Short mmCIF file of N, CA, C and O in Angstrom, two decimals:
data_model
loop_
_atom_site.label_atom_id
_atom_site.label_comp_id
_atom_site.label_asym_id
_atom_site.label_seq_id
_atom_site.Cartn_x
_atom_site.Cartn_y
_atom_site.Cartn_z
N MET A 30 -39.06 -128.88 43.57
CA MET A 30 -38.99 -127.41 43.81
C MET A 30 -39.68 -126.81 45.04
O MET A 30 -39.61 -125.62 45.24
N LEU A 31 -41.23 -127.53 44.85
CA LEU A 31 -42.12 -126.24 45.30
C LEU A 31 -41.78 -125.29 46.71
O LEU A 31 -42.04 -124.85 47.76
N ILE A 32 -41.17 -126.93 47.05
CA ILE A 32 -41.14 -127.19 49.06
C ILE A 32 -39.73 -126.01 48.98
O ILE A 32 -38.98 -125.18 49.61
N LEU A 33 -38.27 -126.78 47.62
CA LEU A 33 -37.79 -124.93 48.11
C LEU A 33 -38.46 -123.69 47.99
O LEU A 33 -37.48 -122.65 49.00
N GLU A 34 -38.79 -123.35 46.92
CA GLU A 34 -39.17 -122.12 47.27
C GLU A 34 -39.59 -121.61 48.17
O GLU A 34 -39.79 -120.80 49.02
N GLU A 35 -40.60 -122.30 48.81
CA GLU A 35 -41.43 -121.80 50.58
C GLU A 35 -40.16 -121.77 50.30
O GLU A 35 -41.06 -121.00 51.94
N MET A 36 -39.77 -122.61 51.35
CA MET A 36 -38.84 -122.25 52.04
C MET A 36 -37.47 -120.89 52.09
O MET A 36 -38.03 -120.52 53.17
N ARG A 37 -37.59 -121.14 50.28
CA ARG A 37 -36.95 -119.41 50.63
C ARG A 37 -37.52 -118.26 50.55
O ARG A 37 -37.88 -117.07 51.44
N ARG A 38 -38.92 -118.39 50.48
CA ARG A 38 -40.07 -117.50 50.67
C ARG A 38 -40.47 -117.25 52.65
O ARG A 38 -40.57 -116.28 53.52
N GLU A 39 -40.61 -118.48 52.98
CA GLU A 39 -40.69 -118.54 54.51
C GLU A 39 -38.96 -118.12 55.41
O GLU A 39 -39.38 -116.56 56.41
N SER A 40 -37.61 -117.77 54.62
CA SER A 40 -37.10 -117.39 55.53
C SER A 40 -36.76 -116.00 55.08
O SER A 40 -36.55 -115.99 55.26
N GLN A 41 -36.97 -115.22 53.90
CA GLN A 41 -36.68 -113.44 53.71
C GLN A 41 -37.76 -113.63 54.52
O GLN A 41 -37.68 -112.55 55.00
N ALA A 42 -38.91 -114.24 54.66
CA ALA A 42 -39.92 -113.04 55.86
C ALA A 42 -39.38 -113.08 57.23
O ALA A 42 -39.59 -113.00 57.68
N LEU A 43 -38.76 -114.67 57.64
CA LEU A 43 -38.34 -114.66 58.76
C LEU A 43 -37.30 -113.52 58.37
O LEU A 43 -37.44 -112.78 59.52
N SER A 44 -35.96 -113.49 57.57
CA SER A 44 -35.77 -112.47 57.91
C SER A 44 -35.70 -111.08 58.13
O SER A 44 -35.55 -110.14 58.99
N ALA A 45 -36.98 -110.85 57.02
CA ALA A 45 -38.21 -109.37 57.08
C ALA A 45 -38.03 -108.92 58.44
O ALA A 45 -37.30 -108.02 59.14
N ARG A 46 -38.69 -109.50 59.17
CA ARG A 46 -39.38 -109.54 60.63
C ARG A 46 -37.92 -108.94 61.24
O ARG A 46 -38.15 -108.40 62.58
N LEU A 47 -36.92 -110.59 61.34
CA LEU A 47 -36.06 -109.60 62.11
C LEU A 47 -34.92 -108.67 61.78
O LEU A 47 -34.86 -108.33 62.93
N ASP A 48 -34.95 -108.28 60.98
CA ASP A 48 -34.08 -106.85 60.86
C ASP A 48 -35.00 -105.87 61.34
O ASP A 48 -34.70 -104.48 61.61
N ALA A 49 -36.85 -105.70 61.45
CA ALA A 49 -37.51 -105.28 62.05
C ALA A 49 -37.49 -104.69 63.19
O ALA A 49 -36.69 -103.86 64.34
N ARG A 50 -36.84 -106.48 63.47
CA ARG A 50 -36.71 -106.39 65.23
C ARG A 50 -35.27 -105.60 65.73
O ARG A 50 -36.11 -104.57 66.48
N PHE A 51 -34.53 -106.20 65.05
CA PHE A 51 -33.19 -105.23 64.91
C PHE A 51 -33.17 -103.93 64.86
O PHE A 51 -32.81 -103.21 66.06
N ASP A 52 -33.58 -102.95 63.90
CA ASP A 52 -34.26 -101.31 63.59
C ASP A 52 -34.41 -101.02 65.17
O ASP A 52 -34.89 -100.32 65.48
N ARG A 53 -36.15 -101.39 65.50
CA ARG A 53 -37.03 -101.48 67.11
C ARG A 53 -35.06 -101.16 68.04
O ARG A 53 -35.22 -100.03 68.37
N ILE A 54 -35.07 -102.53 68.62
CA ILE A 54 -34.05 -102.39 69.48
C ILE A 54 -33.18 -101.28 69.01
O ILE A 54 -32.15 -101.09 69.98
N ASP A 55 -32.35 -101.20 67.92
CA ASP A 55 -31.43 -100.28 67.52
C ASP A 55 -32.19 -98.66 67.91
O ASP A 55 -31.41 -98.14 68.67
N GLN A 56 -33.28 -98.69 67.95
CA GLN A 56 -33.99 -97.00 68.12
C GLN A 56 -33.45 -97.37 69.03
O GLN A 56 -32.95 -96.44 70.17
N ARG A 57 -34.54 -98.34 70.30
CA ARG A 57 -34.64 -98.12 71.90
C ARG A 57 -33.09 -97.80 72.26
O ARG A 57 -33.02 -97.48 73.48
N LEU A 58 -31.97 -98.48 71.48
CA LEU A 58 -30.60 -98.22 71.99
C LEU A 58 -30.09 -96.94 71.57
O LEU A 58 -29.65 -95.84 73.27
N ASP A 59 -29.99 -97.11 70.75
CA ASP A 59 -30.18 -95.11 70.49
C ASP A 59 -31.22 -94.47 71.79
O ASP A 59 -29.62 -92.80 72.71
N ARG A 60 -31.89 -94.20 71.58
CA ARG A 60 -32.48 -94.07 73.29
C ARG A 60 -31.92 -93.70 74.13
O ARG A 60 -32.79 -92.84 75.20
N ILE A 61 -31.81 -94.76 74.40
CA ILE A 61 -31.07 -95.33 75.66
C ILE A 61 -29.34 -94.59 75.93
O ILE A 61 -29.59 -94.37 77.23
N ASP A 62 -28.80 -94.76 75.39
CA ASP A 62 -27.81 -93.50 74.21
C ASP A 62 -27.54 -91.68 75.15
O ASP A 62 -26.65 -91.58 75.57
N VAL A 63 -28.58 -91.65 74.80
CA VAL A 63 -29.54 -90.33 74.68
C VAL A 63 -29.39 -90.15 76.36
O VAL A 63 -29.31 -89.04 76.57
N ARG A 64 -30.76 -91.35 76.90
CA ARG A 64 -30.53 -90.75 78.76
C ARG A 64 -29.06 -91.00 79.46
O ARG A 64 -29.11 -89.42 80.15
N PHE A 65 -28.56 -92.11 79.42
CA PHE A 65 -27.42 -91.13 79.63
C PHE A 65 -26.25 -91.05 79.51
O PHE A 65 -25.90 -89.78 80.47
N ASP A 66 -26.46 -90.18 78.94
CA ASP A 66 -25.22 -88.97 78.24
C ASP A 66 -26.02 -87.64 79.16
O ASP A 66 -25.57 -86.82 79.33
N ARG A 67 -27.10 -87.82 79.19
CA ARG A 67 -28.34 -86.21 80.07
C ARG A 67 -28.13 -86.78 81.63
O ARG A 67 -27.22 -85.93 82.22
N MET A 68 -27.97 -87.81 81.89
CA MET A 68 -27.12 -88.55 82.94
C MET A 68 -25.59 -88.39 83.61
O MET A 68 -25.72 -87.79 84.56
N ASP A 69 -24.85 -88.60 82.51
CA ASP A 69 -23.50 -87.61 81.98
C ASP A 69 -23.58 -86.41 82.79
O ASP A 69 -22.72 -86.37 83.34
N GLU A 70 -24.09 -85.49 82.17
CA GLU A 70 -23.90 -84.23 82.14
C GLU A 70 -24.61 -83.80 83.56
O GLU A 70 -24.12 -83.17 84.70
N ARG A 71 -25.84 -84.63 84.02
CA ARG A 71 -26.64 -83.61 85.91
C ARG A 71 -25.54 -84.17 87.33
O ARG A 71 -25.00 -84.82 87.49
N PHE A 72 -24.88 -86.26 86.06
CA PHE A 72 -23.82 -86.33 87.66
C PHE A 72 -22.27 -85.26 87.21
O PHE A 72 -21.97 -85.17 88.52
N THR A 73 -21.57 -85.12 85.78
CA THR A 73 -20.48 -83.58 85.79
C THR A 73 -20.92 -82.25 86.54
O THR A 73 -20.57 -81.95 87.30
N ALA A 74 -22.30 -82.41 86.49
CA ALA A 74 -23.19 -80.57 87.45
C ALA A 74 -23.24 -80.91 88.82
O ALA A 74 -22.88 -79.94 89.75
N LEU A 75 -23.31 -82.30 88.86
CA LEU A 75 -23.14 -82.74 90.35
C LEU A 75 -21.96 -82.66 90.98
O LEU A 75 -21.94 -82.19 92.47
N ASP A 76 -20.91 -83.08 89.95
CA ASP A 76 -20.06 -83.09 90.77
C ASP A 76 -19.06 -81.82 91.00
O ASP A 76 -18.68 -81.41 91.73
N ARG A 77 -19.05 -81.48 90.23
CA ARG A 77 -18.57 -79.66 90.06
C ARG A 77 -19.20 -78.99 91.42
O ARG A 77 -18.65 -77.94 92.05
N ARG A 78 -20.73 -78.86 91.66
CA ARG A 78 -21.24 -78.66 92.87
C ARG A 78 -20.44 -78.50 94.53
O ARG A 78 -20.31 -78.13 95.25
N VAL A 79 -20.41 -80.19 94.19
CA VAL A 79 -20.01 -80.75 95.43
C VAL A 79 -18.30 -80.10 95.59
O VAL A 79 -18.07 -79.97 96.69
N ALA A 80 -18.05 -79.96 94.52
CA ALA A 80 -16.29 -79.69 94.50
C ALA A 80 -16.53 -78.53 95.50
O ALA A 80 -15.54 -77.84 96.56
N ASP A 81 -17.33 -77.44 95.21
CA ASP A 81 -17.92 -76.49 95.30
C ASP A 81 -17.94 -75.78 97.21
O ASP A 81 -17.60 -75.49 97.23
N VAL A 82 -18.60 -76.78 97.28
CA VAL A 82 -19.08 -77.23 98.47
C VAL A 82 -17.87 -77.23 99.25
O VAL A 82 -17.50 -76.90 100.49
N LYS A 83 -17.16 -78.07 98.46
CA LYS A 83 -16.21 -78.39 99.80
C LYS A 83 -14.96 -77.91 99.18
O LYS A 83 -14.73 -77.13 100.50
N SER A 84 -14.29 -76.98 98.53
CA SER A 84 -13.66 -75.71 98.48
C SER A 84 -14.47 -74.96 99.81
O SER A 84 -13.65 -74.21 100.35
N ASP A 85 -15.61 -74.64 99.78
CA ASP A 85 -15.93 -73.38 100.66
C ASP A 85 -16.09 -73.66 102.20
O ASP A 85 -14.89 -73.68 103.32
N LEU A 86 -16.14 -75.23 102.09
CA LEU A 86 -15.73 -75.82 103.43
C LEU A 86 -14.15 -75.81 104.09
O LEU A 86 -13.75 -75.50 105.19
N MET A 87 -13.99 -76.27 103.04
CA MET A 87 -12.04 -76.28 103.77
C MET A 87 -12.23 -74.39 104.07
O MET A 87 -11.56 -74.27 104.28
N LYS A 88 -12.15 -73.76 102.90
CA LYS A 88 -11.91 -72.11 103.24
C LYS A 88 -11.91 -71.81 104.86
O LYS A 88 -12.10 -71.42 105.72
N TRP A 89 -13.46 -72.41 104.91
CA TRP A 89 -14.40 -71.64 106.42
C TRP A 89 -13.89 -72.37 107.43
O TRP A 89 -13.38 -71.97 108.84
N SER A 90 -13.57 -73.67 106.82
CA SER A 90 -12.76 -74.68 108.33
C SER A 90 -11.19 -73.88 108.69
O SER A 90 -10.95 -73.59 110.13
N PHE A 91 -10.90 -73.72 107.30
CA PHE A 91 -8.88 -73.22 107.71
C PHE A 91 -9.60 -71.60 108.23
O PHE A 91 -8.92 -71.08 109.64
N LEU A 92 -10.17 -71.12 108.14
CA LEU A 92 -11.01 -69.59 108.99
C LEU A 92 -11.19 -69.94 109.84
O LEU A 92 -10.96 -69.35 111.43
N PHE A 93 -11.85 -70.91 110.60
CA PHE A 93 -12.05 -70.98 111.86
C PHE A 93 -10.96 -71.59 113.04
O PHE A 93 -10.93 -71.33 113.78
N TRP A 94 -10.22 -72.25 111.99
CA TRP A 94 -9.23 -73.05 112.50
C TRP A 94 -7.90 -71.36 113.13
O TRP A 94 -7.28 -71.78 114.56
N CYS A 95 -8.05 -70.84 111.88
CA CYS A 95 -7.08 -69.11 112.11
C CYS A 95 -7.66 -68.86 113.69
O CYS A 95 -6.93 -68.11 114.36
N GLY A 96 -9.69 -68.56 113.21
CA GLY A 96 -9.53 -67.25 114.80
C GLY A 96 -9.54 -68.61 116.16
O GLY A 96 -9.20 -68.25 117.04
N SER A 97 -9.37 -69.59 115.81
CA SER A 97 -9.24 -70.29 117.42
C SER A 97 -7.80 -70.30 117.63
O SER A 97 -8.00 -70.10 118.58
N VAL A 98 -6.93 -70.59 116.97
CA VAL A 98 -5.92 -70.50 117.24
C VAL A 98 -5.28 -68.57 117.71
O VAL A 98 -4.30 -68.77 118.57
N THR A 99 -5.73 -68.08 117.19
CA THR A 99 -5.79 -66.35 117.93
C THR A 99 -6.32 -66.81 118.57
O THR A 99 -6.14 -65.99 119.89
N ALA A 100 -7.56 -67.22 119.29
CA ALA A 100 -8.35 -66.67 120.72
C ALA A 100 -7.59 -67.02 121.25
O ALA A 100 -7.08 -66.58 122.67
N ILE A 101 -7.11 -68.23 121.36
CA ILE A 101 -5.53 -69.41 122.16
C ILE A 101 -4.77 -68.80 122.95
O ILE A 101 -4.78 -68.20 123.66
N ALA A 102 -4.08 -67.91 121.67
CA ALA A 102 -3.30 -67.06 122.14
C ALA A 102 -3.29 -65.65 122.87
O ALA A 102 -2.72 -65.56 122.84
N LEU A 103 -4.19 -65.27 121.74
CA LEU A 103 -4.76 -64.23 123.14
C LEU A 103 -5.61 -64.15 124.73
O LEU A 103 -4.53 -63.81 125.80
N LEU A 104 -5.44 -65.27 125.01
CA LEU A 104 -5.81 -65.78 125.85
C LEU A 104 -5.24 -65.83 126.83
O LEU A 104 -5.19 -66.01 127.78
N ALA A 105 -4.55 -66.97 126.29
CA ALA A 105 -2.44 -67.17 126.99
C ALA A 105 -1.83 -66.19 127.32
O ALA A 105 -1.88 -65.97 128.74
N ARG A 106 -2.00 -65.05 126.12
CA ARG A 106 -1.62 -64.21 127.34
C ARG A 106 -2.25 -62.74 127.68
O ARG A 106 -0.78 -62.92 129.28
N VAL A 107 -3.63 -63.08 127.81
CA VAL A 107 -3.82 -62.88 129.21
C VAL A 107 -3.78 -63.81 130.33
O VAL A 107 -3.62 -62.30 131.43
N LEU A 108 -4.05 -64.51 130.83
CA LEU A 108 -4.04 -65.13 130.98
C LEU A 108 -2.64 -65.03 131.64
O LEU A 108 -2.18 -65.83 132.92
N GLU A 109 -1.46 -64.93 131.08
CA GLU A 109 -0.07 -65.18 131.38
C GLU A 109 0.49 -63.66 132.63
O GLU A 109 0.61 -63.92 133.27
N ARG A 110 -0.23 -63.31 132.03
CA ARG A 110 -0.16 -61.51 133.11
C ARG A 110 -0.86 -61.73 133.77
O ARG A 110 -1.44 -61.61 135.44
#
């Protein structure tokens, strides 16, 4: 009987230590989740900025293309005369 009681106490102590370690791991995982959420927010903001830059680049490219076509058309008319 004495051996069984000692084994039971050791088992309970081990269980308590494991519970404490799992609680610490859960806390660390919660902190990691918060960090990943912050990273997701940053990537979302970065995606918006990249999209804005792309749209500006497309707008200016279109304007440059229109200007180039107009200049070539005017130059062709001048040279045609």
